[in-house]
The first five atom37 places (N, CA, C, CB, O) and aatype in JSON, in Angstrom:
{
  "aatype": [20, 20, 20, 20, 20, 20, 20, 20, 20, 20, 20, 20, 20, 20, 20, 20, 20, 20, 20, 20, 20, 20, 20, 20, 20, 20, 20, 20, 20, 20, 20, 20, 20, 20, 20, 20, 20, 20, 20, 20, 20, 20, 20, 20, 20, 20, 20, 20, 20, 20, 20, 20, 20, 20, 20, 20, 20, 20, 20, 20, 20, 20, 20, 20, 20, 20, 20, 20, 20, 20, 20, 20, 20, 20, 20, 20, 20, 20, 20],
  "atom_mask": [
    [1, 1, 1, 1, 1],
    [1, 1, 1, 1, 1],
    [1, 1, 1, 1, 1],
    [1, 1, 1, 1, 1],
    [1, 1, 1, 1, 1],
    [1, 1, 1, 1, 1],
    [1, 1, 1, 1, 1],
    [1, 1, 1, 1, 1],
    [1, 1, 1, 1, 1],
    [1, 1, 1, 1, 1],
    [1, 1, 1, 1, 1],
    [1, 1, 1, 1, 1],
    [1, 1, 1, 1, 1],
    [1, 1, 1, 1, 1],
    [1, 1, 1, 1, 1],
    [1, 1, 1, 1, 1],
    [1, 1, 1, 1, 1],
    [1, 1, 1, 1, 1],
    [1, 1, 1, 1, 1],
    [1, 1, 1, 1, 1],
    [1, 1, 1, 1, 1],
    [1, 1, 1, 1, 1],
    [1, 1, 1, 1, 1],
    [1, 1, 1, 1, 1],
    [1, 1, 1, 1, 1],
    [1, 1, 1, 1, 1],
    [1, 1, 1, 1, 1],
    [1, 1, 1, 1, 1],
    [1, 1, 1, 1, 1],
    [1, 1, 1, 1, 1],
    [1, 1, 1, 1, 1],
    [1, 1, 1, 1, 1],
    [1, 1, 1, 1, 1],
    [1, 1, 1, 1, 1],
    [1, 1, 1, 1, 1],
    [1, 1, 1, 1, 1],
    [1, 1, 1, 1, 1],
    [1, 1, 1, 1, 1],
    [1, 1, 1, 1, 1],
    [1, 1, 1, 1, 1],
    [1, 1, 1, 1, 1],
    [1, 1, 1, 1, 1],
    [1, 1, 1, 1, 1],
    [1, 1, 1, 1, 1],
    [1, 1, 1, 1, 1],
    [1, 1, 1, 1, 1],
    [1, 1, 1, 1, 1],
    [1, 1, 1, 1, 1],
    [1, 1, 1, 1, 1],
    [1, 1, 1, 1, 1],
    [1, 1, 1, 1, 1],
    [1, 1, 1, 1, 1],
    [1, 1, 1, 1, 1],
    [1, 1, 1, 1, 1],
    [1, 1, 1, 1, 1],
    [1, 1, 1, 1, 1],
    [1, 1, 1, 1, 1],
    [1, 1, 1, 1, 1],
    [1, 1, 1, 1, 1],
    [1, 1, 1, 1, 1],
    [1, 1, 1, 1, 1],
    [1, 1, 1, 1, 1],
    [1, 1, 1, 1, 1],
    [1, 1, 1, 1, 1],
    [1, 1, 1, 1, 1],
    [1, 1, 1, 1, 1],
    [1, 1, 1, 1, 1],
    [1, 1, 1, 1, 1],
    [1, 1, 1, 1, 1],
    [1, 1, 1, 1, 1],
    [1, 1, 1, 1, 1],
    [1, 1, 1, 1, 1],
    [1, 1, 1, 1, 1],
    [1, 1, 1, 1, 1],
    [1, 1, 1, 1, 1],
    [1, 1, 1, 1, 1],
    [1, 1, 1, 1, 1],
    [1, 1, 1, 1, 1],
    [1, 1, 1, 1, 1]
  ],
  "atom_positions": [
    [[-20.88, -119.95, 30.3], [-20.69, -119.81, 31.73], [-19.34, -119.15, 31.95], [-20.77, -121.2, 32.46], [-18.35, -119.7, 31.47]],
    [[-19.21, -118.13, 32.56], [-17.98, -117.15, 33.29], [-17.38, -117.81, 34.12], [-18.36, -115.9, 34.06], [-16.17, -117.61, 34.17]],
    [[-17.93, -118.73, 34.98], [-17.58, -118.48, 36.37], [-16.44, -120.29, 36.13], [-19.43, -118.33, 37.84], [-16.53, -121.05, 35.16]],
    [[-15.48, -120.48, 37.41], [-14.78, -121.34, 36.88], [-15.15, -122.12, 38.56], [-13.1, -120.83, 36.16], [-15.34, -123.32, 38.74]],
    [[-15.16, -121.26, 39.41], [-15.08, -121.7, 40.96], [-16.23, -121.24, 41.4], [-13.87, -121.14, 41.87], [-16.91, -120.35, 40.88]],
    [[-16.54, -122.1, 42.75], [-17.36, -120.67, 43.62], [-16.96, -119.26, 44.26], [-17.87, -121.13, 44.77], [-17.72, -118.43, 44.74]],
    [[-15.67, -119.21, 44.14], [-15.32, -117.61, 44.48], [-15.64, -116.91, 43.21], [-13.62, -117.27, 44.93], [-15.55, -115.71, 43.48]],
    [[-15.99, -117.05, 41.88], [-16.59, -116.53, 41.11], [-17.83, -116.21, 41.55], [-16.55, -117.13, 40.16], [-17.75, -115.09, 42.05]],
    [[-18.61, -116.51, 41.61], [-20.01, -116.16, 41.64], [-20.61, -114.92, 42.5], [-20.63, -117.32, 42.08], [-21.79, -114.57, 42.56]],
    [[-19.21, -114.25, 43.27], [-20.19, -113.15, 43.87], [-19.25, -111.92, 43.1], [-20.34, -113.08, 45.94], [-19.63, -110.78, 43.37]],
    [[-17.85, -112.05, 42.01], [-17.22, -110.85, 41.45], [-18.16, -110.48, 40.41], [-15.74, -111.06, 40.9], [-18.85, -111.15, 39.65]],
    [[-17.99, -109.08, 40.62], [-18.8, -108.39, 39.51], [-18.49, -109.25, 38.18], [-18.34, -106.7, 39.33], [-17.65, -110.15, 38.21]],
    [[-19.34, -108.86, 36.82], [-18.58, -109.1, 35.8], [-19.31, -110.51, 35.16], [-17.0, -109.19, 36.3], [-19.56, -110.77, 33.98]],
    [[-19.5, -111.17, 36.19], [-19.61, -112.61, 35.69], [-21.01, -113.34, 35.86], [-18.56, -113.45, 36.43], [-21.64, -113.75, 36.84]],
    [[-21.29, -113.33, 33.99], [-22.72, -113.64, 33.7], [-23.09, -114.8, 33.84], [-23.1, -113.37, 32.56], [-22.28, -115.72, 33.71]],
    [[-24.3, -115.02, 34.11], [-24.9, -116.71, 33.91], [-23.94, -117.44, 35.16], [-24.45, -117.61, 31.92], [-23.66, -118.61, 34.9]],
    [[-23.53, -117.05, 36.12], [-23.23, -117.65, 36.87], [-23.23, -118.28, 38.47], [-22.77, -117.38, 36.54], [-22.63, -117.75, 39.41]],
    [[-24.02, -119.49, 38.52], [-24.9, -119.91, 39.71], [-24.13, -121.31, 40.2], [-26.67, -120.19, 39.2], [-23.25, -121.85, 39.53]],
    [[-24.61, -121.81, 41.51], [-24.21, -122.64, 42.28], [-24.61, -124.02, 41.12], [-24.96, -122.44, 43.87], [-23.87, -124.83, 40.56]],
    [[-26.05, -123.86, 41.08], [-25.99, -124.89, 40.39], [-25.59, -125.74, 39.26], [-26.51, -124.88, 40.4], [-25.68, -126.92, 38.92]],
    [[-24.91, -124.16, 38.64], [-24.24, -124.71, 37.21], [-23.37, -125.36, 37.67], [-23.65, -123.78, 36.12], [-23.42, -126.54, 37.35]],
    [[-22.35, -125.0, 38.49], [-21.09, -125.36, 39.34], [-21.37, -127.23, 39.84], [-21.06, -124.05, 40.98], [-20.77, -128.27, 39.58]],
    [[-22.39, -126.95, 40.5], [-22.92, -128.39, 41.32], [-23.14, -129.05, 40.21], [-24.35, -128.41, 42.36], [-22.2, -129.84, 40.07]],
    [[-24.09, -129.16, 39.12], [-24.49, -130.03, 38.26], [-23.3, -130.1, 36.97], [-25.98, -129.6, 37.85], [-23.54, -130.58, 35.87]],
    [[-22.05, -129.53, 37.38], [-21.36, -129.41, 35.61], [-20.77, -130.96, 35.21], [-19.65, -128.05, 35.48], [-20.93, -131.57, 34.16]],
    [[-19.98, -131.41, 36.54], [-19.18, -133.14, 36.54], [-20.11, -134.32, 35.73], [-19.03, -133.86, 38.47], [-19.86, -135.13, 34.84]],
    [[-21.27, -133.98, 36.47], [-22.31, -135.18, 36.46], [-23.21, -135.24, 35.16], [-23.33, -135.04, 37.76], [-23.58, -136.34, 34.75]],
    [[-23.63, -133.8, 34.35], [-23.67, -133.52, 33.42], [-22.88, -133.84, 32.62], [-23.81, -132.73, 33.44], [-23.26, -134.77, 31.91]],
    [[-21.48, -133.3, 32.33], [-20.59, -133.77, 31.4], [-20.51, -135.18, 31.33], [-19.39, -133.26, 31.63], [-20.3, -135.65, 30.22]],
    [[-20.71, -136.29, 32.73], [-20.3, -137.63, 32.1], [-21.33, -138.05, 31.52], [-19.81, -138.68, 32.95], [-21.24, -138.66, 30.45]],
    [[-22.43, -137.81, 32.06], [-24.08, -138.48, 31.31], [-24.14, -137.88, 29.63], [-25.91, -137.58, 32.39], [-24.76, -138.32, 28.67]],
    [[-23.34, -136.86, 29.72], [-23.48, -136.28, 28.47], [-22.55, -136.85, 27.25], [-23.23, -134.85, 28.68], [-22.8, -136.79, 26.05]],
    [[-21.18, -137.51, 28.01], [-19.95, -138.78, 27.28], [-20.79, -139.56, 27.15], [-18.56, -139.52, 28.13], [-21.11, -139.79, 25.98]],
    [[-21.67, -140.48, 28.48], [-22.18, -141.83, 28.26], [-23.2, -141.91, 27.29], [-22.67, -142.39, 29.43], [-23.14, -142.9, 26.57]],
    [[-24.08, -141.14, 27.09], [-25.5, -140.84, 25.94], [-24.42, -140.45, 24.87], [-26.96, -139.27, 26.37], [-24.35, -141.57, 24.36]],
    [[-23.39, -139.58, 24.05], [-22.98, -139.86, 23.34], [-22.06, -141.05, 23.16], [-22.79, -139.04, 23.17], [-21.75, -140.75, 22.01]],
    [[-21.62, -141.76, 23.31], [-21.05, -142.85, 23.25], [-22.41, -144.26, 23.18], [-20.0, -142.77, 24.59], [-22.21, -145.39, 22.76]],
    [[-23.46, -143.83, 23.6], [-24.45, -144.59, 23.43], [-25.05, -144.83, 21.99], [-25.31, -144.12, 24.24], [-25.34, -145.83, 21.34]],
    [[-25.1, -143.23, 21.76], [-25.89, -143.3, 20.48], [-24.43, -143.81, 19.02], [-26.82, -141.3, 20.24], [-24.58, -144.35, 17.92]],
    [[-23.04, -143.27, 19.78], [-21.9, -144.17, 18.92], [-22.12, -145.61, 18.51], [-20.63, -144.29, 19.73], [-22.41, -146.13, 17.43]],
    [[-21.92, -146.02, 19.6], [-22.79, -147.85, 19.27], [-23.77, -147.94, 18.55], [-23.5, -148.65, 20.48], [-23.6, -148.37, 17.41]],
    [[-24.71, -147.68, 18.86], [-26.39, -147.45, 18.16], [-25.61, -148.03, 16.65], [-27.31, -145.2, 18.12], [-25.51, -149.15, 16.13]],
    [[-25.12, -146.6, 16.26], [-25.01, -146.32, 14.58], [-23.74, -147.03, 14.71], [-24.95, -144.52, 13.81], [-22.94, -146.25, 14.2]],
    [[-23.27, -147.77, 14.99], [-22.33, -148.55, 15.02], [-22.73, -149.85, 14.28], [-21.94, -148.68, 16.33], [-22.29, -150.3, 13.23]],
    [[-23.84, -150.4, 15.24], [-24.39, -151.29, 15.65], [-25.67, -151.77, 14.02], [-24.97, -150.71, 17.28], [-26.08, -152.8, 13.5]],
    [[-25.83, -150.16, 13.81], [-27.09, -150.61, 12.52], [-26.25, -150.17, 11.59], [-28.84, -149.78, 12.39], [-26.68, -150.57, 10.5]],
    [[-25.2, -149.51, 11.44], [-24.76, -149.38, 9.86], [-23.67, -150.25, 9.47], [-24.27, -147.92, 9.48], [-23.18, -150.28, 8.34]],
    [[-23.36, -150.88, 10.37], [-21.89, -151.54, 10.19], [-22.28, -153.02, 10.72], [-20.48, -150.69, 11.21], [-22.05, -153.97, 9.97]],
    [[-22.76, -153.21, 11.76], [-22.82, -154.76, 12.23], [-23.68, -155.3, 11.48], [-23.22, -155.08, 13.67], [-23.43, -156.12, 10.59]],
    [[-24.84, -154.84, 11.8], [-25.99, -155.48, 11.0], [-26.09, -155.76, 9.63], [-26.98, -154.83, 11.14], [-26.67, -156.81, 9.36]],
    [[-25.67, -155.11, 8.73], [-25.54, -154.89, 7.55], [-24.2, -156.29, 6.77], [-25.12, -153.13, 7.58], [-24.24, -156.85, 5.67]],
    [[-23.28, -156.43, 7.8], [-22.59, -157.42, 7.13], [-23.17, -158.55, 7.79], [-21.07, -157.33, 7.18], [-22.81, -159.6, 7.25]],
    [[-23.87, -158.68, 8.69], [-24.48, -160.24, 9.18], [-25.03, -160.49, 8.19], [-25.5, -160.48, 10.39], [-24.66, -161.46, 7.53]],
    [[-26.23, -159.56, 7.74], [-27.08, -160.34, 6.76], [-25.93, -160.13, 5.35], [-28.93, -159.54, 6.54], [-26.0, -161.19, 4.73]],
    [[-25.47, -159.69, 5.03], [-24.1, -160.08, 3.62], [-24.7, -158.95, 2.91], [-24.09, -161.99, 2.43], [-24.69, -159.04, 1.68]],
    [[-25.37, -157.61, 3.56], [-25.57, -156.36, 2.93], [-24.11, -155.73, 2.04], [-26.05, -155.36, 4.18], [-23.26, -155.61, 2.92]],
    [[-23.67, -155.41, 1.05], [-22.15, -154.35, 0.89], [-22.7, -152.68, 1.5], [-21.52, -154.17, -1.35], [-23.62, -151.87, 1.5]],
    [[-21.36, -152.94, 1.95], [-21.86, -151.49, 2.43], [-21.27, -150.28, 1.69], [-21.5, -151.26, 3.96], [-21.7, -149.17, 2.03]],
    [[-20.45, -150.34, 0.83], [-20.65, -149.7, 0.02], [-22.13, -148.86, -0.83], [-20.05, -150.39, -0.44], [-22.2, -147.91, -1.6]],
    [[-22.83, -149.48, -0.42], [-23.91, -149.01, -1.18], [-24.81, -148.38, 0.19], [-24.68, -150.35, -2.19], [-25.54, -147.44, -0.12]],
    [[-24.84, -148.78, 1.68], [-24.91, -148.74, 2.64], [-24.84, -147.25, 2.58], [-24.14, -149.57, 3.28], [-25.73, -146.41, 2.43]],
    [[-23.23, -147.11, 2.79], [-22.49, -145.96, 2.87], [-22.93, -144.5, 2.02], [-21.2, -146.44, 2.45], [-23.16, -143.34, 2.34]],
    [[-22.91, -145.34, 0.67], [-23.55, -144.52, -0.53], [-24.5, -143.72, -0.41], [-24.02, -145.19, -1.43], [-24.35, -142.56, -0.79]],
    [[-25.76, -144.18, 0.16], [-26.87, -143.44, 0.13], [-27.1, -142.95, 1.91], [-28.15, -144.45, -0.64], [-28.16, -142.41, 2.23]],
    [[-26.15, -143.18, 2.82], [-25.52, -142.25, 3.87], [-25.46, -140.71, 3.58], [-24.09, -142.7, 4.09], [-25.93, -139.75, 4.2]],
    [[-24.58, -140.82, 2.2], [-24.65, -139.31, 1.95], [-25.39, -138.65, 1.8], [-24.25, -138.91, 1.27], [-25.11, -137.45, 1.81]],
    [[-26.9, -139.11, 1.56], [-28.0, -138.1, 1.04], [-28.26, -137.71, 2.35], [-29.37, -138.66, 0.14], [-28.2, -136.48, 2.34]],
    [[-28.46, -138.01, 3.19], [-28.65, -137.12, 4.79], [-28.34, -136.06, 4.63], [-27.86, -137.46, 6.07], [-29.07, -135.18, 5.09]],
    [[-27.39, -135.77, 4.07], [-26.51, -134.15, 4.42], [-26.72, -133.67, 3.15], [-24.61, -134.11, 4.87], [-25.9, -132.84, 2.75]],
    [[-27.89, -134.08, 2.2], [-28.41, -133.08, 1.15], [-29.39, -131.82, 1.18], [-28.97, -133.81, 0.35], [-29.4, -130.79, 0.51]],
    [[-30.26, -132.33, 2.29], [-31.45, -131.28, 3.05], [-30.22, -130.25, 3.64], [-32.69, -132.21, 4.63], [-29.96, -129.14, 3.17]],
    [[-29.44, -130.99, 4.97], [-28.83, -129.99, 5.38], [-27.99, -129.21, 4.51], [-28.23, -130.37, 6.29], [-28.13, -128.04, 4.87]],
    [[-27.41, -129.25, 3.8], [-26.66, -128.55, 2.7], [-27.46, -127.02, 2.02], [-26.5, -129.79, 1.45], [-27.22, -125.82, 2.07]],
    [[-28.82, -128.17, 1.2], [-29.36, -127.34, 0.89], [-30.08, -126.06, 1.46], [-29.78, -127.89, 0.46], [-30.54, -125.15, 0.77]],
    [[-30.11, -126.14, 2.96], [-30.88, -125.63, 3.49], [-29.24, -124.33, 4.38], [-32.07, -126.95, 4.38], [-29.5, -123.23, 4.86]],
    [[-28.24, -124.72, 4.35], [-27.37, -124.21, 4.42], [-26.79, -123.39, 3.88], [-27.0, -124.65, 4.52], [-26.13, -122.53, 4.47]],
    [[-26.96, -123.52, 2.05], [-26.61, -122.63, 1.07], [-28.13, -121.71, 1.02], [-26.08, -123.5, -0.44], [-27.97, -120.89, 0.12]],
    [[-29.23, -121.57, 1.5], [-30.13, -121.35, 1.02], [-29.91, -119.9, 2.37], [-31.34, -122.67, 0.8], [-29.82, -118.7, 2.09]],
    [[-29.89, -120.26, 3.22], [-30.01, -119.53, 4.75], [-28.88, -117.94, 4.32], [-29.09, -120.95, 6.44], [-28.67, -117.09, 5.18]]
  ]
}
């Protein structure tokens, strides 16, 4: 998005830029903090809380965490 104000939106020059981006950007950005900060907890909540209630180590937890980012890797060096 170009535009910073609504006196942007009618100077030449400046792409992708509409009322509504303007109107919806505040309300967007916080829903967009609160859902990330949501899904923070989440994985908060199952890799770390849960795991020492029941007397899981998480070391080992943690350990096999890393294989997640083996697809992506691979698929990274591959691209």
């Amino acid at each position: 998005m170009s535009c910073r104000s609504t006196k942007d939106v009618g100077r030449p020059g400046h792409a992708d830029c509409e009322y509504t981006t303007l109107d919806y950007a505040g309300s967007a950005m916080f829903m967009l903090t609160v859902a990330g900060l949501l899904v923070l907890l989440l994985v908060l909540l199952v890799d770390v809380i849960l795991p020492l209630r029941r007397g899981d180590r998480l070391g080992r937890r943690f350990g096999t965490a890393v294989l997640i980012l083996a697809p992506i890797t691979v698929c990274a060096a591959l691209d």
